[in-house]
mmCIF file of C-alpha atoms in Angstrom:
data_model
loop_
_atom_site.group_PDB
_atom_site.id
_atom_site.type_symbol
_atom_site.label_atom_id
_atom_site.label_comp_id
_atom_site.label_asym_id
_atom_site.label_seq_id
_atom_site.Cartn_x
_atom_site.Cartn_y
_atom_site.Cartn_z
ATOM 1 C CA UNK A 27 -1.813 29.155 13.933
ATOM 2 C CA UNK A 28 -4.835 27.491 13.924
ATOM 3 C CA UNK A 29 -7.493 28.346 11.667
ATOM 4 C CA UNK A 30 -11.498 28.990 12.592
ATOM 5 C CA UNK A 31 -13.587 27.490 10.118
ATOM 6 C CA UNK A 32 -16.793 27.778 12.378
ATOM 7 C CA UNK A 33 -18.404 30.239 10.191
ATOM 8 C CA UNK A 34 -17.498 28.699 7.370
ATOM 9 C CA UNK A 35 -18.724 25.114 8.319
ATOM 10 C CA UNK A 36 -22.186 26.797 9.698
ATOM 11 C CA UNK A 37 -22.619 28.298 5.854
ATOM 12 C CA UNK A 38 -21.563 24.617 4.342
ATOM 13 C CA UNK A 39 -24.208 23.196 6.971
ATOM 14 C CA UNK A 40 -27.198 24.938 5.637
ATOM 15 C CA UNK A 41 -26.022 24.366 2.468
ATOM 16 C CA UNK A 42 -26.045 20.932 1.898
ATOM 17 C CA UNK A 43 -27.182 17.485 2.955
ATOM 18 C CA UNK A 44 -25.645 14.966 4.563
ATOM 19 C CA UNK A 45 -24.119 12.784 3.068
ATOM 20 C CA UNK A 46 -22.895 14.932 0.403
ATOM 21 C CA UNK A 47 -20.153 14.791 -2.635
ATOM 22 C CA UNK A 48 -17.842 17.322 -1.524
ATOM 23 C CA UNK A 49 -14.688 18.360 -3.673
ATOM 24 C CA UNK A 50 -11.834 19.293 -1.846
ATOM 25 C CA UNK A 51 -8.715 21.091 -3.563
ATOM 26 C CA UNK A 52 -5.110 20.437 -1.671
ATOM 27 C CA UNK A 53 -2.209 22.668 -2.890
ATOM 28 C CA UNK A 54 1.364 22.457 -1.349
ATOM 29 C CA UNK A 55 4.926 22.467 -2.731
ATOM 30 C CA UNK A 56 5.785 20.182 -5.217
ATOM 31 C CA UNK A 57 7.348 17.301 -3.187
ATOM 32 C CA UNK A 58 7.855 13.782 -4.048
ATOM 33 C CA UNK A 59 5.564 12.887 -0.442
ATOM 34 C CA UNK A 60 3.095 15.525 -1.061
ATOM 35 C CA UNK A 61 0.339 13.342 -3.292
ATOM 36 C CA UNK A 62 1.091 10.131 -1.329
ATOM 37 C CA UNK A 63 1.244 12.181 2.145
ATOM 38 C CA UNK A 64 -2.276 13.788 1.553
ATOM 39 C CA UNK A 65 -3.919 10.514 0.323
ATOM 40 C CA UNK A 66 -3.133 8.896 3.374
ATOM 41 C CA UNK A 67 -4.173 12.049 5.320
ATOM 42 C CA UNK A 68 -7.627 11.751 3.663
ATOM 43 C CA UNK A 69 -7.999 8.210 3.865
ATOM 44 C CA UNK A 70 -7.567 8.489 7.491
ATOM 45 C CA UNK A 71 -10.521 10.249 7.723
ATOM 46 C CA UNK A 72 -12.962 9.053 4.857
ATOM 47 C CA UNK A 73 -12.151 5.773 4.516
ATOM 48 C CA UNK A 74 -14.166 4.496 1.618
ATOM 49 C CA UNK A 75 -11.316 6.997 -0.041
ATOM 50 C CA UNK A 76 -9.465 5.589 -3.647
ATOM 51 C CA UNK A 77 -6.097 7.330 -3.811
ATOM 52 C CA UNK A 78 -6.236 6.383 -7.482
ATOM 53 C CA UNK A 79 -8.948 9.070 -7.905
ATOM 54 C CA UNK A 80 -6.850 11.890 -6.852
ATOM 55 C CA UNK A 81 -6.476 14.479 -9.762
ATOM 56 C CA UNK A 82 -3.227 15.692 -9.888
ATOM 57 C CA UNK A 83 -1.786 19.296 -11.875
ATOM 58 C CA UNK A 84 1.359 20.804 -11.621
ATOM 59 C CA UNK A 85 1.680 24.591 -11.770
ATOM 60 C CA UNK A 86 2.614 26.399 -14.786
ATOM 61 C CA UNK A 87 6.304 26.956 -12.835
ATOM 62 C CA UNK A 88 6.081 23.112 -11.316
ATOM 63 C CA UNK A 89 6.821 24.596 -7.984
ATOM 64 C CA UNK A 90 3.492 23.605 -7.035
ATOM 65 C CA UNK A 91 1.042 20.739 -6.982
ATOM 66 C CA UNK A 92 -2.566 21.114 -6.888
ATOM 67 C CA UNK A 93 -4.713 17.933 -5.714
ATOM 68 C CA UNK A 94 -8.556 17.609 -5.843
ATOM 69 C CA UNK A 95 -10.476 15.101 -4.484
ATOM 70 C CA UNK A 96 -13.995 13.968 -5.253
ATOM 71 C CA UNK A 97 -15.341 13.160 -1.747
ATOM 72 C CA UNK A 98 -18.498 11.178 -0.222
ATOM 73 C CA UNK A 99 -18.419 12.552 3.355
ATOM 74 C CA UNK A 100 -21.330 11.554 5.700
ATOM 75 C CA UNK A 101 -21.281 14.326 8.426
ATOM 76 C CA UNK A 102 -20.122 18.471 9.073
ATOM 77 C CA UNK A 103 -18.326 16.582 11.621
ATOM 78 C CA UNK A 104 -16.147 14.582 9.478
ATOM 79 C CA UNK A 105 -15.607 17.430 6.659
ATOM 80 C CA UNK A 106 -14.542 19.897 9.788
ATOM 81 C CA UNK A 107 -12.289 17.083 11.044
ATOM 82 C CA UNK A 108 -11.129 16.404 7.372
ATOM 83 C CA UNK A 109 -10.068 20.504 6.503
ATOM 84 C CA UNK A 110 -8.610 20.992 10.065
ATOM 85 C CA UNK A 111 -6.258 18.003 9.652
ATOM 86 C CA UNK A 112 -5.111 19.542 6.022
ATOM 87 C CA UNK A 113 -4.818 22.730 6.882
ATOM 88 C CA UNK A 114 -2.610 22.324 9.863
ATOM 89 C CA UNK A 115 -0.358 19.339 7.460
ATOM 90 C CA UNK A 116 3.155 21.139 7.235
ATOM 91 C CA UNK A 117 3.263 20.511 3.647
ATOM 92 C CA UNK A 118 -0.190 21.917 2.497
ATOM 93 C CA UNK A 119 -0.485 25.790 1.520
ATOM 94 C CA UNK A 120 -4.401 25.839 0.868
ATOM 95 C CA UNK A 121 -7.467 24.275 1.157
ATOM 96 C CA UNK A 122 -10.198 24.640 -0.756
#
């Protein structure tokens, strides 16, 4: 099912200016893929993107890994395109 993040995006908008550092947290089931899978999903879309700068946590359980990365994106364009290609990745639970 695909998300709407219209309202959302139109809140981020007015919020800030572009281009804007934008922190984006990635959680999904703790896979051996998962970090490398998301990097590459990311780096598709921002491509000045260092893979090395992902921070990484496990959950308290380790059934879960939590990523967060410290993004330069230029355009609500690119940050819409960016969450709508995470959120509908079969191994990501949430983005934030």
């Amino acid at each position: 099912m695909a998300v709407d993040y219209t309202t959302a995006f139109d809140r981020i908008e007015q919020m800030l200016e572009f281009p804007a550092h934008f922190p984006i947290k990635i959680m999904g089931a703790r896979v051996d893929e998962f970090a490398q899978t998301i990097a590459e999903v990311i780096a598709a879309h921002v491509p000045e993107f260092d893979p090395a700068s992902l921070d990484i946590k496990v959950s308290s359980k380790g059934t879960y890994l939590s990523l967060t990365a410290d993004l330069q994106v230029q355009s609500r364009v690119q940050l819409e395109t960016l969450y709508r290609a995470l959120g509908e990745h079969p191994l990501v639970k949430v983005v934030l």
